[in-house]
Amino acid sequence: MASNEGFLTEGQREMLKFAPPNEDVLSSSPKSPILKSPGAAAKSASVLLTEHLVKAPGGGKASTAGIAGRHVRRTHSGKHIRVKKDGAGGKGTWGRWLDTDGESQIDKNDPNYDSGEEPYELVGTAVSDPLDDYKKSVASIIEEYFSTGDVEVATSDLRELGSTEYHPYFIKRLVSMSMDRHDKEKEMASVLLSALYADVINPTQISRGFFMLVESADDLAVDIPDTVDILALFIARAVVDDILPPAFIARARKMLPESSKGIQVLQTAEKSYLSAPHHAELVERRWGGSTHFTVEEVKKRITDLLREYVESGDTAEACRCVRKLEVSFFYHEVVKRALVLAMEMQSAEPLILKLLKEAAEEGLISSSQMVKGFSRMAESIDDLSLDIPSAKTSFQSIVPQAISEGWLDASSLKASGEDGPANGPDDEKVKQYKKQIVNIIHEYFLSDDIPELIRSLEDLGAPEYNPIFLKKLITLAMDRKNKEKEMASVLLSALHIEIFSTEDIVNGFVMLLESAEDTALDILDASNELALFVARAVIDDILAPLNLEEITNRLPPNCSSGAETVCMAQSLLSARHAGERILRCWGGGTGWAVEDAKDKIQKLLEEFESGGVISEACQCIRDMGMPFFNHEVVKKALVMAMEKKNDRMLDLLQECFNEGLITINQMTKGFGRIKDGLDDLALDIPNAKDKFTFYVEHAKGNGWLLPSFGSSDAS
């Protein structure tokens, strides 16, 4: 007999027609099925159908065949077990793969325990942006540099920071931070960029950094009204300092929209600054140098504010004025001048001591600056006693009071007083020599007469003191303008040719660097200027690069500032285009760029060679006003004579020598420069060596050259 088990009745087939296709037939809770079809009744046809299949009518066996078979499982006992939705199963089943039932736990003691099955614990952490970290770091480096003015420390910090790919952002941050400050910080920013060029930051990054600045000119102008002028001046200064190529302006203009302020910046830099006559000097002095005012101006300001304080008695105002000077490294001068004023005006002594005590307690004047001021006063007290008889007595009473009140460090004062020079048997002779050479150097700064100075030195008859002369010459020049610094470098070059040996030069620089810290007490930017003098000596062939190692080795172990100065000079020399930059570091005495001077010399020689008059050529050389650069005239004239195979240039040199227009020193230096580059010159002029030999003999025969000039000495 056929059984109806597993087959649908006609009524069930009718109900199945109303069931929507692919519908889940069971809910997660069998007691409360969920209807997913919007038109369904209390129970869907599929649910009813399923219940009919699971519960067989009349208590019989449930059917497992047909459409509902996949929802029913059969155990070995033959019982039917209703499973959960998605096959999670019930009692006696494995459950779903991703079952997250709260009762499920992992037993670490289970032999099959796998730590990878442990649930992951996500820990939130902030994502760090390397560029943001870099910007924060360089901001602190720049702030510290603006406070200390120490180029070496800033350079070292930036090098240690690494992340060289972000250097353009450093340039942008340095310039933008200085734009909203005083001229002093703007000048410091330019000086630092020049120091970093090639050594730390490559030329491509310099250009990219400046382009980022120009590109953001519109944003900068929101906070800084004169952004266009300041940025234009920064670009012009970078071009003058040879860290930015002049072609940068043309390239940047093509990449900016015409309506942007960046275009205005580039136009201002090109038309207002770089096209002006003597633009190099104009741009370099626009922000007033590294301190914005000279040493004499600083000293005058200090004297004025101290006298105003004595009249008003307002200590807070006096401290504010001292702070406004922004020369914390020169506050020892405030201490010294305050003490002198207290000795001149006995009635002002209590006020002066009150000011110094207040400045020390506020941290305005550091302990080291206070000690330096008192030490300098102690060194000059004997000379001061000539004008103020009671000076020594007053000073001896002030010192114990300052120590007892706690604003003067007695131990440091004692230590600094032990470093005075020892009196030897020749001490009086040295003092007399120093007085005489001071007069000679001052006269030279007025007359610019090198031969006269050489004669005066020869008359003194003390060649063993030549290093002392070098030290005094540079020390006096450092306290004056760029013109005198240039004259000092030119004089050293002449002295090396005439009467100074290389050993004299080395000994002089050793003495100078040994006293670098003392020099810095009176000269604000002593370290940088000393480095320039050392570097210039190498460029002028007065010192060889190996001599710098010798100088460093001969410095005492405690002379860290001297060693740092030599390192700074070596960094300057290793930079790109170092020769041209160092040669014009003080403007050549005229404010001309070296390239301009060479171009003028080339043109006047070409004009003379093409049929000009000797007298006119001599007048043109004289009008240049650069007698210390006339060796370039000699060099270019000799090269042109070789190229043109025309000895007419020798007639011009003869006339220049006869008139005293070109000295024997400049002649010798010019011939020396030709000799140094003779091998390279021979590549273009095959008979250059033969010609040069002929010119040397001709010059010696006419007295142009020193007799010592020969094939073995390249002067």
Short mmCIF file of C-alpha atoms in Angstrom, two decimals, residues 109-532:
data_model
loop_
_atom_site.label_atom_id
_atom_site.label_comp_id
_atom_site.label_asym_id
_atom_site.label_seq_id
_atom_site.Cartn_x
_atom_site.Cartn_y
_atom_site.Cartn_z
CA ASN A 109 44.43 24.10 29.65
CA ASP A 110 43.05 22.33 26.63
CA PRO A 111 45.84 20.35 24.84
CA ASN A 112 44.56 21.79 21.55
CA TYR A 113 44.59 25.40 22.85
CA ASP A 114 45.74 27.91 20.24
CA SER A 115 46.54 31.46 21.35
CA GLY A 116 45.53 32.65 17.92
CA GLU A 117 41.92 31.86 18.79
CA GLU A 118 41.94 34.44 21.58
CA PRO A 119 39.81 37.47 20.76
CA TYR A 120 41.89 40.48 19.61
CA GLU A 121 41.98 43.56 21.78
CA LEU A 122 42.25 46.74 19.68
CA VAL A 123 44.17 49.56 21.33
CA GLY A 124 43.64 53.07 19.99
CA THR A 125 46.73 55.21 19.29
CA ALA A 126 47.32 58.54 17.58
CA VAL A 127 48.89 58.40 14.13
CA SER A 128 52.03 60.59 14.05
CA ASP A 129 52.81 62.64 10.94
CA PRO A 130 56.62 62.86 10.41
CA LEU A 131 56.29 66.30 8.77
CA ASP A 132 54.35 67.69 11.75
CA ASP A 133 57.01 66.35 14.12
CA TYR A 134 59.72 67.90 11.94
CA LYS A 135 58.01 71.29 11.91
CA LYS A 136 57.75 71.29 15.71
CA SER A 137 61.43 70.39 16.08
CA VAL A 138 62.69 73.05 13.68
CA ALA A 139 60.52 75.69 15.34
CA SER A 140 62.37 75.13 18.62
CA ILE A 141 65.74 75.18 16.81
CA ILE A 142 64.87 78.51 15.19
CA GLU A 143 63.63 80.02 18.45
CA GLU A 144 66.85 79.02 20.20
CA TYR A 145 68.92 80.43 17.34
CA PHE A 146 67.13 83.78 17.51
CA SER A 147 67.88 83.86 21.25
CA THR A 148 71.56 82.86 21.11
CA GLY A 149 72.67 83.82 17.60
CA ASP A 150 74.88 80.69 17.55
CA VAL A 151 75.10 79.58 13.93
CA GLU A 152 77.20 76.52 14.75
CA VAL A 153 74.70 75.16 17.28
CA ALA A 154 71.77 75.71 14.91
CA THR A 155 73.67 73.98 12.10
CA SER A 156 74.56 71.05 14.33
CA ASP A 157 70.99 70.71 15.63
CA LEU A 158 69.55 70.68 12.12
CA ARG A 159 72.08 68.11 10.97
CA GLU A 160 71.29 65.85 13.94
CA LEU A 161 67.56 66.19 13.30
CA GLY A 162 67.97 64.41 9.96
CA SER A 163 64.89 64.22 7.69
CA THR A 164 66.82 66.00 4.95
CA GLU A 165 63.88 65.65 2.57
CA TYR A 166 62.02 68.24 4.68
CA HIS A 167 64.71 70.94 4.51
CA PRO A 168 62.57 73.16 2.22
CA TYR A 169 60.07 73.40 5.09
CA PHE A 170 62.90 74.54 7.38
CA ILE A 171 63.71 77.39 4.99
CA LYS A 172 60.07 78.39 4.81
CA ARG A 173 59.68 78.26 8.59
CA LEU A 174 62.91 80.18 9.28
CA VAL A 175 62.05 83.04 6.92
CA SER A 176 58.37 83.23 7.89
CA MET A 177 59.22 83.32 11.62
CA SER A 178 61.74 86.12 11.08
CA MET A 179 59.36 88.18 8.92
CA ASP A 180 57.20 89.07 11.91
CA ARG A 181 60.20 90.14 14.01
CA HIS A 182 62.87 92.84 14.05
CA ASP A 183 65.53 93.46 11.42
CA LYS A 184 68.02 91.68 13.66
CA GLU A 185 66.19 88.36 13.27
CA LYS A 186 65.81 88.87 9.51
CA GLU A 187 69.56 89.40 9.22
CA MET A 188 70.19 86.35 11.40
CA ALA A 189 67.94 84.26 9.16
CA SER A 190 69.90 85.31 6.06
CA VAL A 191 73.21 84.59 7.77
CA LEU A 192 72.05 81.11 8.82
CA LEU A 193 70.80 80.27 5.32
CA SER A 194 74.17 81.26 3.90
CA ALA A 195 75.94 79.09 6.48
CA LEU A 196 73.71 76.08 5.75
CA TYR A 197 74.03 76.37 1.97
CA ALA A 198 75.74 73.35 0.35
CA ASP A 199 77.07 72.15 3.72
CA VAL A 200 73.71 71.04 5.17
CA ILE A 201 71.02 72.06 2.66
CA ASN A 202 71.61 71.49 -1.04
CA PRO A 203 70.91 74.16 -3.68
CA THR A 204 67.79 72.42 -5.00
CA GLN A 205 66.22 72.44 -1.55
CA ILE A 206 67.11 76.12 -1.13
CA SER A 207 65.26 76.94 -4.35
CA ARG A 208 62.29 74.78 -3.38
CA GLY A 209 62.07 76.41 0.05
CA PHE A 210 62.01 79.90 -1.44
CA PHE A 211 59.41 78.86 -3.99
CA MET A 212 57.20 77.58 -1.14
CA LEU A 213 57.55 81.01 0.48
CA VAL A 214 56.63 82.87 -2.70
CA GLU A 215 53.75 80.48 -3.28
CA SER A 216 52.34 81.21 0.19
CA ALA A 217 52.76 84.99 -0.07
CA ASP A 218 49.00 85.54 -0.12
CA ASP A 219 48.56 83.64 3.16
CA LEU A 220 51.54 85.37 4.81
CA ALA A 221 50.16 88.78 3.83
CA VAL A 222 47.12 88.18 6.03
CA ASP A 223 49.26 88.48 9.17
CA ILE A 224 52.23 90.48 7.82
CA PRO A 225 51.15 93.55 5.81
CA ASP A 226 54.55 94.21 4.18
CA THR A 227 55.05 90.59 3.12
CA VAL A 228 55.79 91.51 -0.50
CA ASP A 229 58.69 93.82 0.34
CA ILE A 230 60.20 91.55 3.00
CA LEU A 231 60.05 88.41 0.87
CA ALA A 232 61.47 90.32 -2.11
CA LEU A 233 64.38 91.43 0.03
CA PHE A 234 64.98 87.88 1.27
CA ILE A 235 65.11 86.64 -2.33
CA ALA A 236 67.45 89.46 -3.37
CA ARG A 237 69.69 88.75 -0.39
CA ALA A 238 69.82 85.05 -1.28
CA VAL A 239 70.83 85.94 -4.85
CA VAL A 240 73.52 88.34 -3.60
CA ASP A 241 74.80 85.68 -1.19
CA ASP A 242 75.03 83.18 -4.10
CA ILE A 243 72.71 80.68 -2.48
CA LEU A 244 69.90 81.28 -4.99
CA PRO A 245 70.52 81.53 -8.75
CA PRO A 246 69.22 84.69 -10.49
CA ALA A 247 67.30 82.39 -12.87
CA PHE A 248 65.08 81.40 -9.93
CA ILE A 249 62.95 84.51 -10.46
CA ALA A 250 62.17 83.67 -14.09
CA ARG A 251 61.44 80.02 -13.31
CA ALA A 252 59.20 80.81 -10.35
CA ARG A 253 57.26 83.43 -12.34
CA LYS A 254 56.17 80.77 -14.85
CA MET A 255 54.71 78.60 -12.09
CA LEU A 256 52.60 81.24 -10.31
CA PRO A 257 49.23 82.75 -11.27
CA GLU A 258 49.48 86.35 -12.49
CA SER A 259 47.11 87.63 -9.81
CA SER A 260 49.07 86.22 -6.86
CA LYS A 261 51.21 88.24 -4.49
CA GLY A 262 54.06 85.88 -5.34
CA ILE A 263 54.35 87.59 -8.73
CA GLN A 264 54.57 90.96 -6.96
CA VAL A 265 57.33 89.57 -4.73
CA LEU A 266 59.39 88.44 -7.72
CA GLN A 267 58.89 91.74 -9.56
CA THR A 268 59.92 93.75 -6.49
CA ALA A 269 63.02 91.63 -5.96
CA GLU A 270 64.09 92.00 -9.57
CA LYS A 271 63.27 95.66 -10.23
CA SER A 272 63.63 97.34 -6.83
CA TYR A 273 66.64 95.48 -5.44
CA LEU A 274 68.64 93.44 -7.94
CA SER A 275 68.55 96.09 -10.70
CA ALA A 276 69.66 98.99 -8.51
CA PRO A 277 73.23 100.37 -8.74
CA HIS A 278 75.53 98.83 -6.13
CA HIS A 279 72.65 96.51 -5.27
CA ALA A 280 74.89 94.03 -3.42
CA GLU A 281 75.93 96.55 -0.80
CA LEU A 282 72.39 97.93 -0.58
CA VAL A 283 70.86 94.51 0.01
CA GLU A 284 73.53 93.30 2.45
CA ARG A 285 73.15 96.36 4.66
CA ARG A 286 69.38 96.69 4.49
CA TRP A 287 68.91 94.92 7.83
CA GLY A 288 71.95 96.51 9.41
CA GLY A 289 74.24 93.52 9.71
CA SER A 290 74.15 90.86 12.40
CA THR A 291 73.36 93.23 15.29
CA HIS A 292 71.44 96.03 13.58
CA PHE A 293 73.79 98.60 15.17
CA THR A 294 77.52 98.96 15.68
CA VAL A 295 79.49 98.39 18.86
CA GLU A 296 79.86 102.14 19.33
CA GLU A 297 76.09 102.58 19.12
CA VAL A 298 75.52 99.82 21.68
CA LYS A 299 77.99 101.40 24.10
CA LYS A 300 76.38 104.80 23.63
CA ARG A 301 72.91 103.38 24.30
CA ILE A 302 74.18 101.73 27.47
CA THR A 303 75.73 104.98 28.71
CA ASP A 304 72.57 106.96 27.94
CA LEU A 305 70.20 104.55 29.68
CA LEU A 306 72.43 104.43 32.78
CA ARG A 307 72.52 108.23 33.03
CA GLU A 308 68.75 108.43 32.57
CA TYR A 309 68.36 105.84 35.32
CA VAL A 310 70.51 107.83 37.73
CA GLU A 311 68.30 110.87 37.10
CA SER A 312 64.97 109.03 37.36
CA GLY A 313 65.75 106.22 39.80
CA ASP A 314 63.24 103.95 37.99
CA THR A 315 64.84 100.50 38.23
CA ALA A 316 62.07 98.71 36.36
CA GLU A 317 62.34 101.11 33.41
CA ALA A 318 66.14 100.74 33.35
CA CYS A 319 65.84 96.92 33.26
CA ARG A 320 63.33 97.22 30.43
CA CYS A 321 65.75 99.37 28.43
CA VAL A 322 68.59 96.91 29.01
CA ARG A 323 66.39 94.04 27.86
CA LYS A 324 65.35 96.03 24.78
CA LEU A 325 68.99 96.18 23.65
CA GLU A 326 68.70 92.45 22.81
CA VAL A 327 72.44 91.84 23.23
CA SER A 328 72.50 89.49 26.21
CA PHE A 329 76.01 88.34 25.26
CA PHE A 330 77.20 91.97 25.67
CA TYR A 331 75.63 92.74 29.06
CA HIS A 332 79.07 92.66 30.69
CA GLU A 333 79.48 96.10 29.12
CA VAL A 334 76.41 97.26 31.08
CA VAL A 335 78.06 96.02 34.29
CA LYS A 336 81.38 97.70 33.53
CA ARG A 337 79.89 101.05 32.54
CA ALA A 338 77.56 100.98 35.54
CA LEU A 339 80.56 100.50 37.85
CA VAL A 340 82.46 103.32 36.15
CA LEU A 341 79.45 105.62 36.57
CA ALA A 342 79.20 104.67 40.26
CA MET A 343 82.85 105.66 40.73
CA GLU A 344 82.43 108.94 38.83
CA MET A 345 79.31 109.89 40.81
CA GLN A 346 79.61 108.72 44.42
CA SER A 347 76.01 109.77 45.09
CA ALA A 348 74.80 107.41 42.36
CA GLU A 349 76.54 104.34 43.80
CA PRO A 350 73.51 103.04 45.83
CA LEU A 351 71.25 103.32 42.76
CA ILE A 352 73.78 101.58 40.51
CA LEU A 353 74.19 98.69 42.96
CA LYS A 354 70.42 98.41 43.26
CA LEU A 355 70.10 98.16 39.48
CA LEU A 356 72.80 95.50 39.17
CA LYS A 357 71.29 93.49 42.01
CA GLU A 358 67.80 93.69 40.48
CA ALA A 359 69.11 92.70 37.03
CA ALA A 360 70.93 89.70 38.53
CA GLU A 361 67.95 88.51 40.57
CA GLU A 362 65.62 88.78 37.57
CA GLY A 363 68.06 86.76 35.48
CA LEU A 364 68.41 89.70 33.08
CA ILE A 365 72.19 89.75 33.51
CA SER A 366 73.57 86.23 33.88
CA SER A 367 76.19 85.27 36.45
CA SER A 368 78.86 84.85 33.77
CA GLN A 369 78.13 88.30 32.28
CA MET A 370 78.25 89.84 35.77
CA VAL A 371 81.62 88.20 36.48
CA LYS A 372 83.00 89.32 33.10
CA GLY A 373 81.94 92.89 33.81
CA PHE A 374 83.65 92.93 37.20
CA SER A 375 86.75 91.20 35.78
CA ARG A 376 87.09 93.78 33.01
CA MET A 377 86.71 96.50 35.58
CA ALA A 378 89.45 94.94 37.69
CA GLU A 379 91.78 94.79 34.68
CA SER A 380 91.34 98.48 33.87
CA ILE A 381 91.15 99.84 37.41
CA ASP A 382 94.73 101.15 37.34
CA ASP A 383 94.10 103.22 34.20
CA LEU A 384 90.78 104.41 35.59
CA SER A 385 92.51 105.57 38.79
CA LEU A 386 94.40 108.17 36.75
CA ASP A 387 91.10 109.95 36.04
CA ILE A 388 89.22 108.93 39.20
CA PRO A 389 91.66 108.81 42.18
CA SER A 390 89.13 107.01 44.40
CA ALA A 391 88.29 104.35 41.77
CA LYS A 392 90.32 101.56 43.33
CA THR A 393 88.95 102.23 46.83
CA SER A 394 85.38 102.34 45.57
CA PHE A 395 85.81 99.14 43.60
CA GLN A 396 87.30 97.34 46.57
CA SER A 397 84.25 98.27 48.65
CA ILE A 398 81.70 97.35 45.94
CA VAL A 399 83.03 93.84 45.33
CA PRO A 400 82.57 92.51 48.93
CA GLN A 401 79.08 94.04 49.08
CA ALA A 402 78.05 92.37 45.80
CA ILE A 403 79.39 89.03 47.01
CA SER A 404 77.68 89.27 50.41
CA GLU A 405 74.32 90.12 48.76
CA GLY A 406 74.65 87.06 46.54
CA TRP A 407 74.57 88.60 43.04
CA LEU A 408 78.31 88.19 42.33
CA ASP A 409 79.99 84.78 42.28
CA ALA A 410 83.22 85.11 44.28
CA SER A 411 84.74 81.82 43.06
CA SER A 412 84.20 82.69 39.39
CA LEU A 413 85.58 86.16 39.88
CA LYS A 414 88.71 84.75 41.46
CA ALA A 415 89.15 82.17 38.70
CA SER A 416 88.80 84.77 35.98
CA GLY A 417 91.34 86.98 37.65
CA GLU A 418 94.03 84.31 37.48
CA ASP A 419 94.28 84.39 33.71
CA GLY A 420 96.15 87.62 33.31
CA PRO A 421 99.33 87.78 31.27
CA ALA A 422 102.59 87.19 33.08
CA ASN A 423 105.12 89.99 33.19
CA GLY A 424 108.35 88.93 31.50
CA PRO A 425 111.67 90.76 31.06
CA ASP A 426 110.63 91.98 27.59
CA ASP A 427 107.18 93.08 28.71
CA GLU A 428 108.02 96.77 28.49
CA LYS A 429 109.44 96.35 25.01
CA VAL A 430 106.27 94.57 23.86
CA LYS A 431 104.09 97.33 25.32
CA GLN A 432 106.12 99.96 23.49
CA TYR A 433 105.88 97.97 20.23
CA LYS A 434 102.09 97.68 20.57
CA LYS A 435 101.70 101.42 21.04
CA GLN A 436 103.76 102.11 17.93
CA ILE A 437 101.95 99.63 15.69
CA VAL A 438 98.55 100.97 16.80
CA ASN A 439 99.55 104.37 15.41
CA ILE A 440 100.87 102.76 12.22
CA ILE A 441 97.65 100.78 11.68
CA HIS A 442 95.43 103.80 12.33
CA GLU A 443 97.44 105.81 9.79
CA TYR A 444 97.08 103.00 7.26
CA PHE A 445 93.29 102.95 7.70
CA LEU A 446 93.28 106.66 6.85
CA SER A 447 95.78 106.65 3.95
CA ASP A 448 95.46 103.14 2.45
CA ASP A 449 99.21 103.39 1.75
CA ILE A 450 100.65 99.87 1.93
CA PRO A 451 104.25 100.74 0.91
CA GLU A 452 104.42 103.40 3.64
CA LEU A 453 103.19 100.93 6.26
CA ILE A 454 105.78 98.35 5.17
CA ARG A 455 108.54 100.96 5.49
CA SER A 456 107.29 101.88 8.97
CA LEU A 457 107.38 98.24 10.06
CA GLU A 458 110.88 97.79 8.67
CA ASP A 459 111.99 100.91 10.58
CA LEU A 460 110.77 99.36 13.85
CA GLY A 461 113.22 96.51 13.26
CA ALA A 462 111.31 93.91 15.29
CA PRO A 463 110.45 91.05 12.90
CA GLU A 464 110.08 88.68 15.86
CA TYR A 465 106.93 90.60 16.78
CA ASN A 466 105.26 90.16 13.37
CA PRO A 467 102.61 87.79 14.83
CA ILE A 468 101.71 90.50 17.37
CA PHE A 469 101.23 92.96 14.52
CA LEU A 470 98.86 90.54 12.75
CA LYS A 471 96.83 90.05 15.90
CA LYS A 472 96.58 93.79 16.52
CA LEU A 473 95.72 94.58 12.89
CA ILE A 474 92.79 92.16 12.77
CA THR A 475 91.56 93.08 16.25
CA LEU A 476 91.45 96.78 15.36
CA ALA A 477 89.81 96.05 12.00
CA MET A 478 87.09 93.91 13.59
CA ASP A 479 85.92 96.87 15.65
CA ARG A 480 85.51 99.01 12.52
CA LYS A 481 83.54 98.96 9.28
CA ASN A 482 83.78 96.53 6.38
CA LYS A 483 86.13 98.86 4.53
CA GLU A 484 88.79 98.52 7.24
CA LYS A 485 88.30 94.75 7.39
CA GLU A 486 88.88 94.54 3.64
CA MET A 487 91.96 96.76 3.97
CA ALA A 488 93.33 94.50 6.70
CA SER A 489 92.97 91.40 4.49
CA VAL A 490 94.62 93.18 1.57
CA LEU A 491 97.46 94.33 3.82
CA LEU A 492 98.07 90.78 5.09
CA SER A 493 98.38 89.61 1.50
CA ALA A 494 100.95 92.32 0.79
CA LEU A 495 102.87 91.67 4.00
CA HIS A 496 103.08 87.96 3.18
CA ILE A 497 104.72 88.82 -0.11
CA GLU A 498 107.06 91.43 1.35
CA ILE A 499 108.19 90.72 4.91
CA PHE A 500 105.95 88.16 6.71
CA SER A 501 106.72 84.44 6.52
CA THR A 502 104.02 81.78 6.60
CA GLU A 503 105.20 80.94 10.12
CA ASP A 504 104.57 84.55 11.17
CA ILE A 505 101.05 84.33 9.76
CA VAL A 506 100.34 81.02 11.50
CA ASN A 507 101.70 82.29 14.83
CA GLY A 508 99.64 85.47 14.53
CA PHE A 509 96.40 83.56 13.95
CA VAL A 510 97.20 81.20 16.84
CA MET A 511 97.62 84.22 19.15
CA LEU A 512 94.43 85.74 17.79
CA LEU A 513 92.38 82.58 18.31
CA GLU A 514 93.80 81.98 21.78
CA SER A 515 92.32 85.30 22.87
CA ALA A 516 89.06 84.82 20.94
CA GLU A 517 86.95 84.82 24.11
CA ASP A 518 88.49 88.09 25.31
CA THR A 519 88.00 89.63 21.87
CA ALA A 520 84.33 88.63 21.97
CA LEU A 521 83.86 90.76 25.10
CA ASP A 522 84.28 93.94 23.06
CA ILE A 523 83.23 92.80 19.57
CA LEU A 524 79.72 91.44 19.22
CA ASP A 525 80.21 89.14 16.23
CA ALA A 526 83.84 88.23 16.87
CA SER A 527 83.60 84.49 16.16
CA ASN A 528 82.05 84.89 12.69
CA GLU A 529 84.42 87.69 11.70
CA LEU A 530 87.49 85.77 12.85
CA ALA A 531 86.33 82.80 10.78
CA LEU A 532 86.03 85.07 7.75
#
